[in-house]
Coordinates of N, CA and C in Angstrom, one line a residue:
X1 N 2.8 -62.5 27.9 CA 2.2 -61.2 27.6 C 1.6 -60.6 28.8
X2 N 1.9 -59.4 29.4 CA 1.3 -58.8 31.0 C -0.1 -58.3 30.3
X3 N -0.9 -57.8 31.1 CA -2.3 -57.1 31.1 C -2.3 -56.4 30.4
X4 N -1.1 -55.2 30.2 CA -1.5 -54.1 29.6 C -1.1 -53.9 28.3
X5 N -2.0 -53.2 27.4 CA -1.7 -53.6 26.0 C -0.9 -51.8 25.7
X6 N -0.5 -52.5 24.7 CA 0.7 -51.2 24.1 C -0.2 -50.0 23.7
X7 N 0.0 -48.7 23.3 CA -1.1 -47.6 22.6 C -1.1 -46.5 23.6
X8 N -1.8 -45.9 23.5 CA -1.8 -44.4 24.0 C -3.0 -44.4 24.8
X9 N -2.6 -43.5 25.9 CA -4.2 -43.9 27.3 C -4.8 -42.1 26.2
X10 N -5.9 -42.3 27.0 CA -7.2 -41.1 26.6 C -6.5 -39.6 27.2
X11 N -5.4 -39.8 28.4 CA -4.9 -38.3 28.8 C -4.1 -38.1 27.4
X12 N -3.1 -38.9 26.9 CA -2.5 -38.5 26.1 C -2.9 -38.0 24.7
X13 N -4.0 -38.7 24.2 CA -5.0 -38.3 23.0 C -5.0 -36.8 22.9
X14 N -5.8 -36.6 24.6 CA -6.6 -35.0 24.9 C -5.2 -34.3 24.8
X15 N -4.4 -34.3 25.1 CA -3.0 -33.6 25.0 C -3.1 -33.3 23.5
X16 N -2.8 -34.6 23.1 CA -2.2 -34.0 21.5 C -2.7 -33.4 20.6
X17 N -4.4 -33.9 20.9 CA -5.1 -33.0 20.7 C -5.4 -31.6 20.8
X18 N -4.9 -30.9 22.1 CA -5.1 -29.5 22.1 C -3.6 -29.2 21.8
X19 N -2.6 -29.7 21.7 CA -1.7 -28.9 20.9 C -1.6 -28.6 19.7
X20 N -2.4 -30.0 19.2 CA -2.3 -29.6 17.7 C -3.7 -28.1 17.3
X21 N -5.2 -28.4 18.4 CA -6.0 -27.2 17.9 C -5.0 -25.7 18.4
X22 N -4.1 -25.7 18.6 CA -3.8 -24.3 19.6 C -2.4 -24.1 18.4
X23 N -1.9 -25.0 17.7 CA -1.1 -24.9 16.0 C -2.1 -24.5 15.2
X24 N -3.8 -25.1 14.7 CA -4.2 -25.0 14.2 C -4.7 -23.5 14.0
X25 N -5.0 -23.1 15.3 CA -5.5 -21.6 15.8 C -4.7 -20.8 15.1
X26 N -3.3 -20.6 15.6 CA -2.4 -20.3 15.0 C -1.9 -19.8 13.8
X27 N -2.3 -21.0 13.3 CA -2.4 -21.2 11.2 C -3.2 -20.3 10.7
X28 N -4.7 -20.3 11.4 CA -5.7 -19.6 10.6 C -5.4 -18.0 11.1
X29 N -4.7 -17.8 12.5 CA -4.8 -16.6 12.5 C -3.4 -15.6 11.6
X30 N -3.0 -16.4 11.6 CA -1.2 -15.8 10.6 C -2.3 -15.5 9.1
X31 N -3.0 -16.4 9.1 CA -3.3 -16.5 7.6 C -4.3 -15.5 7.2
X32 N -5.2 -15.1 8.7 CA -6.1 -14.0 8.5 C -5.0 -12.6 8.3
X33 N -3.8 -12.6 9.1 CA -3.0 -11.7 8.5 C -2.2 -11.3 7.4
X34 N -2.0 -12.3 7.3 CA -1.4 -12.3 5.6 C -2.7 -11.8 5.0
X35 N -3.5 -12.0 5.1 CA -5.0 -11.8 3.9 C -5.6 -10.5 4.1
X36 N -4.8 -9.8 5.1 CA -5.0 -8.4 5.4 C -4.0 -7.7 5.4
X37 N -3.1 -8.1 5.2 CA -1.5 -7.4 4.7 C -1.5 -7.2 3.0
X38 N -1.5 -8.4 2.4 CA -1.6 -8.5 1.0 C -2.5 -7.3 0.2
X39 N -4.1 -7.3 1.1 CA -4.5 -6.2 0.6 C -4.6 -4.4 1.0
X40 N -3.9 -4.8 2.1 CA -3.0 -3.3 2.4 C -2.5 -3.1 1.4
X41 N -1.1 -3.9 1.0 CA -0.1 -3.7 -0.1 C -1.2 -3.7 -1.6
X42 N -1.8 -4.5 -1.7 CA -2.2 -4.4 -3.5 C -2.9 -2.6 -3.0
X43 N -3.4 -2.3 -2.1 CA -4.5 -1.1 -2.2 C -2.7 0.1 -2.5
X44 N -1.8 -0.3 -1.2 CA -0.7 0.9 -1.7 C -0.1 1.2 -3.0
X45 N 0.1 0.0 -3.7 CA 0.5 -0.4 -4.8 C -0.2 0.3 -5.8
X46 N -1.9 0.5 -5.5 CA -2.5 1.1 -6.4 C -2.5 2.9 -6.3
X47 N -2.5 2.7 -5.7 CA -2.3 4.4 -4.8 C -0.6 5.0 -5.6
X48 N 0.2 4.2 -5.5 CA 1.9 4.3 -6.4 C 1.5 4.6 -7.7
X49 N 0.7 3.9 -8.2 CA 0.5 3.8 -9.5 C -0.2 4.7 -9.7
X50 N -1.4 5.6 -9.5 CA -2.1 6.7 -9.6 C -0.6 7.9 -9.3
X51 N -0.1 8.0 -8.7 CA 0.4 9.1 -8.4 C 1.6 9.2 -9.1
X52 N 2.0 7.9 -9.7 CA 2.9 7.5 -11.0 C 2.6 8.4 -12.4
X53 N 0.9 8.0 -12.2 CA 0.3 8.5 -13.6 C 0.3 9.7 -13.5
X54 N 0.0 10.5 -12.6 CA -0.1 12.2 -12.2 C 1.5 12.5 -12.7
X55 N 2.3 11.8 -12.1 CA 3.9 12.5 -12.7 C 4.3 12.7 -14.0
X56 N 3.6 11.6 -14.5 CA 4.3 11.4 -16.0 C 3.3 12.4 -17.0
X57 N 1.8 12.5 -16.8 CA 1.5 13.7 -16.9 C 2.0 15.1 -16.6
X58 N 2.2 15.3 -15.7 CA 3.1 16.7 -15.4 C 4.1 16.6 -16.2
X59 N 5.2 15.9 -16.2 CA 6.4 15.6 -16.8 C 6.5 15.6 -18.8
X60 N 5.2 15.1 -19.1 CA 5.0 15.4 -20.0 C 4.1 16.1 -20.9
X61 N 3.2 17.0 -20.1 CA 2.7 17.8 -20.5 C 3.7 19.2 -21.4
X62 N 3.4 19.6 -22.4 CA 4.2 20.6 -23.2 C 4.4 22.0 -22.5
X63 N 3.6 22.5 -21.5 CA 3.5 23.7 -20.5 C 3.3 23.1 -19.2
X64 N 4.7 23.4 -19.0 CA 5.2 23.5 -17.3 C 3.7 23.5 -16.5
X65 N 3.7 22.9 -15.4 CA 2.5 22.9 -14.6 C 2.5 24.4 -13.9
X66 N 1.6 25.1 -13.5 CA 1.7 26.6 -12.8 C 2.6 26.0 -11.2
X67 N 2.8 27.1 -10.7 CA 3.7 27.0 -9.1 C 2.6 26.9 -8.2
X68 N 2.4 25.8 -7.7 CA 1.2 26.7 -5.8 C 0.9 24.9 -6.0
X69 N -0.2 25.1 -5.3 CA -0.8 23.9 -4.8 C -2.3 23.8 -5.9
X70 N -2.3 22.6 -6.6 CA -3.8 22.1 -7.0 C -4.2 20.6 -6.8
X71 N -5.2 20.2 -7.2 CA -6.1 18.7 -6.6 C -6.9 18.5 -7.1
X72 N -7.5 17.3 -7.2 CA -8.5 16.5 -8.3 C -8.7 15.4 -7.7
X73 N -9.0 14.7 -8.4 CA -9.9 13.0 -8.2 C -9.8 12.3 -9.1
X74 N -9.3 10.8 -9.4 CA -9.0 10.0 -9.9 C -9.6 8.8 -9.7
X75 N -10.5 8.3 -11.1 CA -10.3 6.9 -10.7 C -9.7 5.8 -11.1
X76 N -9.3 4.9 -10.2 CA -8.2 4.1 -11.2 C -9.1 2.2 -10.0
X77 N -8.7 1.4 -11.2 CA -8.8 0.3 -10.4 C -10.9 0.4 -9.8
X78 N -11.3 1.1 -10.6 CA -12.9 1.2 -9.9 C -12.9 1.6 -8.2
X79 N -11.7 2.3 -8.1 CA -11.8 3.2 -6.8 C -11.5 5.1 -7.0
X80 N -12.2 5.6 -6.1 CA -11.9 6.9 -6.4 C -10.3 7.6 -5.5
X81 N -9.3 8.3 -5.9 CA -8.4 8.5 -5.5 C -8.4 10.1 -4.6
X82 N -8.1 10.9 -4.4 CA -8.1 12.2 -4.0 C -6.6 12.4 -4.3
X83 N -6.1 13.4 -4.9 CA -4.8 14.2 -5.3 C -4.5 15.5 -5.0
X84 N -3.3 15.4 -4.4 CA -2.3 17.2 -4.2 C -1.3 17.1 -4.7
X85 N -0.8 18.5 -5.9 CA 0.2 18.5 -6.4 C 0.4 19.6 -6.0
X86 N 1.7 19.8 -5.6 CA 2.5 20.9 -5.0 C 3.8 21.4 -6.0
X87 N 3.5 22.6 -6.7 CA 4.9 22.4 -8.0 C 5.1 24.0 -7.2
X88 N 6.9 23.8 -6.7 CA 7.8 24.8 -6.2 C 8.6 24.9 -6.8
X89 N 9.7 26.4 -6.7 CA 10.9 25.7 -7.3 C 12.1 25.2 -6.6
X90 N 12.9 24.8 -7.3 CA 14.0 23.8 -6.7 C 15.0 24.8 -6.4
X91 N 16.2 24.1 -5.3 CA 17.3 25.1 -5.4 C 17.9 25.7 -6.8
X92 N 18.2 24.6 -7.9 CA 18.2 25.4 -9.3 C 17.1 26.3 -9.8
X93 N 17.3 27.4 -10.2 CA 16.1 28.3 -10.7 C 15.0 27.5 -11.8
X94 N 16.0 27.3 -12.6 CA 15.2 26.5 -13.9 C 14.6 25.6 -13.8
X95 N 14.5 24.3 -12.6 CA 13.5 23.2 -12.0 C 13.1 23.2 -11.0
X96 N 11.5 22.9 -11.3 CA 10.3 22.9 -10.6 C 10.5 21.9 -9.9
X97 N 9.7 21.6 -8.6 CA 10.2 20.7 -7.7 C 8.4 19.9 -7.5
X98 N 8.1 19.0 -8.4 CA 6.9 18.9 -8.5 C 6.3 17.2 -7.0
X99 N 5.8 17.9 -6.3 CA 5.4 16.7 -4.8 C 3.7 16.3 -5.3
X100 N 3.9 14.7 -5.5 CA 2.4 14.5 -5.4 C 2.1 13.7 -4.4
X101 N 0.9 13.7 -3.7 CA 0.3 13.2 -2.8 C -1.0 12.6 -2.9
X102 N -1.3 11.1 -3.3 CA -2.3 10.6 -3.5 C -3.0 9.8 -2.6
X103 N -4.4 10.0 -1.8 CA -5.2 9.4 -0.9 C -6.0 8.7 -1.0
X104 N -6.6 7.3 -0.9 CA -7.7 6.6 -1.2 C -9.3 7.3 -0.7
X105 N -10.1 7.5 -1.1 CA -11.3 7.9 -0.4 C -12.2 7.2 0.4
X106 N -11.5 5.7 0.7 CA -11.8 4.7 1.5 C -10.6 4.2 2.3
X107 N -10.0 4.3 2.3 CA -8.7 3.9 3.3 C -7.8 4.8 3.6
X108 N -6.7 4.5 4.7 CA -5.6 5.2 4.6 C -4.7 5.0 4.0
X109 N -5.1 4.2 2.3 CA -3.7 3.9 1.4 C -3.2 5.6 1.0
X110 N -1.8 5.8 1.2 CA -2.0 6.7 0.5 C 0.0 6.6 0.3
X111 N 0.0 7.4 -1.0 CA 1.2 7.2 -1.8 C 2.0 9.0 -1.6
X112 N 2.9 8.9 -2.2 CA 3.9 10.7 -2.2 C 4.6 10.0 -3.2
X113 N 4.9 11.1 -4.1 CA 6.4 10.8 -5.1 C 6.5 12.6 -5.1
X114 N 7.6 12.9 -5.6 CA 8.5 13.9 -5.9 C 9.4 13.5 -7.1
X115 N 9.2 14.4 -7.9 CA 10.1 14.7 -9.3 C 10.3 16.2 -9.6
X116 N 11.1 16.0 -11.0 CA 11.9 17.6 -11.0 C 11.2 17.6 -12.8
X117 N 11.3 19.0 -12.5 CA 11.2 19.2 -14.3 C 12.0 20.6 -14.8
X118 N 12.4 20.7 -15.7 CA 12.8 21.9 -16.5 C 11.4 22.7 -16.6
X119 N 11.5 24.1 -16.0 CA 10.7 25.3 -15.3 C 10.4 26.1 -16.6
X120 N 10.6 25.2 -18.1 CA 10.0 26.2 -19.1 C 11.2 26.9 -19.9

């Protein structure tokens, strides 16, 4: 048996040690982004869905929306929304070309859809 015993000296500990804190770093910081992506997306997601609900009201309302630009406020999800509806007409005479634009009043979520309707 020589002097020296088998195992890992103290440089190599400190090594593996900071590569693993500098993986570890890493981990938490991917994870702080994901956790700030996700609620990007759920807030756009909600913002889709508000301006979802504005269409299908126009679209089903029994009198055509008037032509020009109007706006409101919405709350959906216990946040308040800001809305522009823009109803023009389309290259066909007979369909309206109805653009909505929904904005969070706390963020820059903000959503557009476009649909058509029969002009009445």
């Amino acid at each position: 048996m020589s002097g020296r015993e088998d195992g890992f000296t103290l440089i190599e500990m400190l090594v593996a040690l900071a590569v693993f804190s500098l993986a570890a770093l890493a981990l938490l910081r991917l994870e702080g982004a994901t956790v700030a992506s996700t609620a990007r997306l759920q807030d756009q997601a909600m913002a889709q869905i508000v301006a979802r609900n504005l269409a299908v009201e126009a679209l089903t309302d029994p009198v055509p929306p008037a032509f020009g630009r109007s706006g409101g406020r919405e709350v959906n999800g216990s946040r308040g929304w800001n809305w522009t509806r823009t109803v023009a007409r389309s290259p066909e005479p007979r369909i309206q070309q109805i653009r909505i634009e929904v904005q969070s009043q706390l963020g820059p979520e903000r959503a557009r859809l476009t649909v058509f309707r029969r002009a009445g």
